C-alpha atoms as a PDB file:
ATOM      1  CA  GLN A   1     137.610  56.287  63.561  1.00  0.00           C
ATOM      2  CA  GLN A   2     140.584  56.060  61.222  1.00  0.00           C
ATOM      3  CA  THR A   3     140.412  57.301  57.675  1.00  0.00           C
ATOM      4  CA  THR A   4     142.280  55.466  54.972  1.00  0.00           C
ATOM      5  CA  ALA A   5     143.532  57.900  52.379  1.00  0.00           C
ATOM      6  CA  SER A   6     143.543  56.976  48.742  1.00  0.00           C
ATOM      7  CA  PRO A   7     146.457  58.170  46.625  1.00  0.00           C
ATOM      8  CA  GLU A   8     144.135  60.307  44.605  1.00  0.00           C
ATOM      9  CA  MET A   9     141.285  62.499  45.734  1.00  0.00           C
ATOM     10  CA  LYS A  10     138.144  62.205  43.585  1.00  0.00           C
ATOM     11  CA  SER A  11     136.102  65.213  42.559  1.00  0.00           C
ATOM     12  CA  GLU A  12     133.412  65.293  39.892  1.00  0.00           C
ATOM     13  CA  PHE A  13     134.287  68.889  39.036  1.00  0.00           C
ATOM     14  CA  LEU A  14     137.990  68.120  38.664  1.00  0.00           C
ATOM     15  CA  GLU A  15     137.223  65.065  36.564  1.00  0.00           C
ATOM     16  CA  LYS A  16     135.106  67.146  34.143  1.00  0.00           C
ATOM     17  CA  VAL A  17     137.632  69.947  33.968  1.00  0.00           C
ATOM     18  CA  SER A  18     140.508  67.532  33.380  1.00  0.00           C
ATOM     19  CA  GLU A  19     138.619  66.105  30.399  1.00  0.00           C
ATOM     20  CA  LEU A  20     139.001  69.417  28.538  1.00  0.00           C
ATOM     21  CA  PRO A  21     141.797  69.071  25.943  1.00  0.00           C
ATOM     22  CA  ALA A  22     143.715  72.154  27.119  1.00  0.00           C
ATOM     23  CA  MET A  23     143.524  71.130  30.771  1.00  0.00           C
ATOM     24  CA  SER A  24     144.470  67.572  29.979  1.00  0.00           C
ATOM     25  CA  SER A  25     147.617  68.760  28.151  1.00  0.00           C
ATOM     26  CA  ALA A  26     148.448  71.150  30.974  1.00  0.00           C
ATOM     27  CA  ILE A  27     148.039  68.486  33.595  1.00  0.00           C
ATOM     28  CA  GLU A  28     150.298  66.058  31.685  1.00  0.00           C
ATOM     29  CA  TYR A  29     152.958  68.784  31.254  1.00  0.00           C
ATOM     30  CA  VAL A  30     152.902  69.900  34.887  1.00  0.00           C
ATOM     31  CA  SER A  31     152.951  66.313  36.093  1.00  0.00           C
ATOM     32  CA  ALA A  32     155.976  65.536  33.906  1.00  0.00           C
ATOM     33  CA  VAL A  33     157.841  68.627  35.162  1.00  0.00           C
ATOM     34  CA  TYR A  34     156.915  67.802  38.788  1.00  0.00           C
ATOM     35  CA  ASN A  35     158.227  64.249  38.412  1.00  0.00           C
ATOM     36  CA  GLN A  36     161.465  65.448  36.835  1.00  0.00           C
ATOM     37  CA  VAL A  37     162.030  67.945  39.690  1.00  0.00           C
ATOM     38  CA  LYS A  38     161.147  65.277  42.218  1.00  0.00           C
ATOM     39  CA  GLY A  39     163.718  62.962  40.675  1.00  0.00           C
ATOM     40  CA  LEU A  40     166.563  65.494  40.669  1.00  0.00           C
ATOM     41  CA  ASN A  41     168.080  64.296  43.946  1.00  0.00           C
ATOM     42  CA  SER A  42     167.204  62.721  47.253  1.00  0.00           C
ATOM     43  CA  PHE A  43     166.585  66.103  48.951  1.00  0.00           C
ATOM     44  CA  THR A  44     163.953  67.280  46.468  1.00  0.00           C
ATOM     45  CA  SER A  45     162.403  63.809  46.425  1.00  0.00           C
ATOM     46  CA  ALA A  46     162.134  63.703  50.232  1.00  0.00           C
ATOM     47  CA  ALA A  47     160.821  67.261  50.465  1.00  0.00           C
ATOM     48  CA  LEU A  48     158.179  66.756  47.764  1.00  0.00           C
ATOM     49  CA  THR A  49     157.138  63.415  49.122  1.00  0.00           C
ATOM     50  CA  ALA A  50     156.612  64.963  52.530  1.00  0.00           C
ATOM     51  CA  ALA A  51     154.622  67.793  50.955  1.00  0.00           C
ATOM     52  CA  ASP A  52     152.502  65.242  49.064  1.00  0.00           C
ATOM     53  CA  SER A  53     151.777  63.348  52.231  1.00  0.00           C
ATOM     54  CA  THR A  54     150.896  66.503  54.138  1.00  0.00           C
ATOM     55  CA  ALA A  55     148.594  67.790  51.423  1.00  0.00           C
ATOM     56  CA  LEU A  56     146.817  64.390  51.206  1.00  0.00           C
ATOM     57  CA  TYR A  57     146.396  64.253  54.973  1.00  0.00           C
ATOM     58  CA  LEU A  58     144.952  67.760  55.099  1.00  0.00           C
ATOM     59  CA  ALA A  59     142.647  67.009  52.183  1.00  0.00           C
ATOM     60  CA  VAL A  60     141.239  63.878  53.859  1.00  0.00           C
ATOM     61  CA  THR A  61     140.810  65.334  57.367  1.00  0.00           C
END
C-alpha cells in the first residue's frame, strides 16, 4: 500500500499551540528566516529541499 504524503502534517496539538499569539509570531519569523536561507543559493536550496522531503517521508512512514 502506497501512502500519499501531504505537504503539511496535521496535528490537533500543533494547531492549538500555533494559535497562541507568541507562537504564531515565532512560527512566522522562523518560516521567513528559513525561506531566506533556502533562497540564498542553489546549494542551500537543494540541501534544504532534500531535508524537507526526508523529514516528510519519515513523518508519514
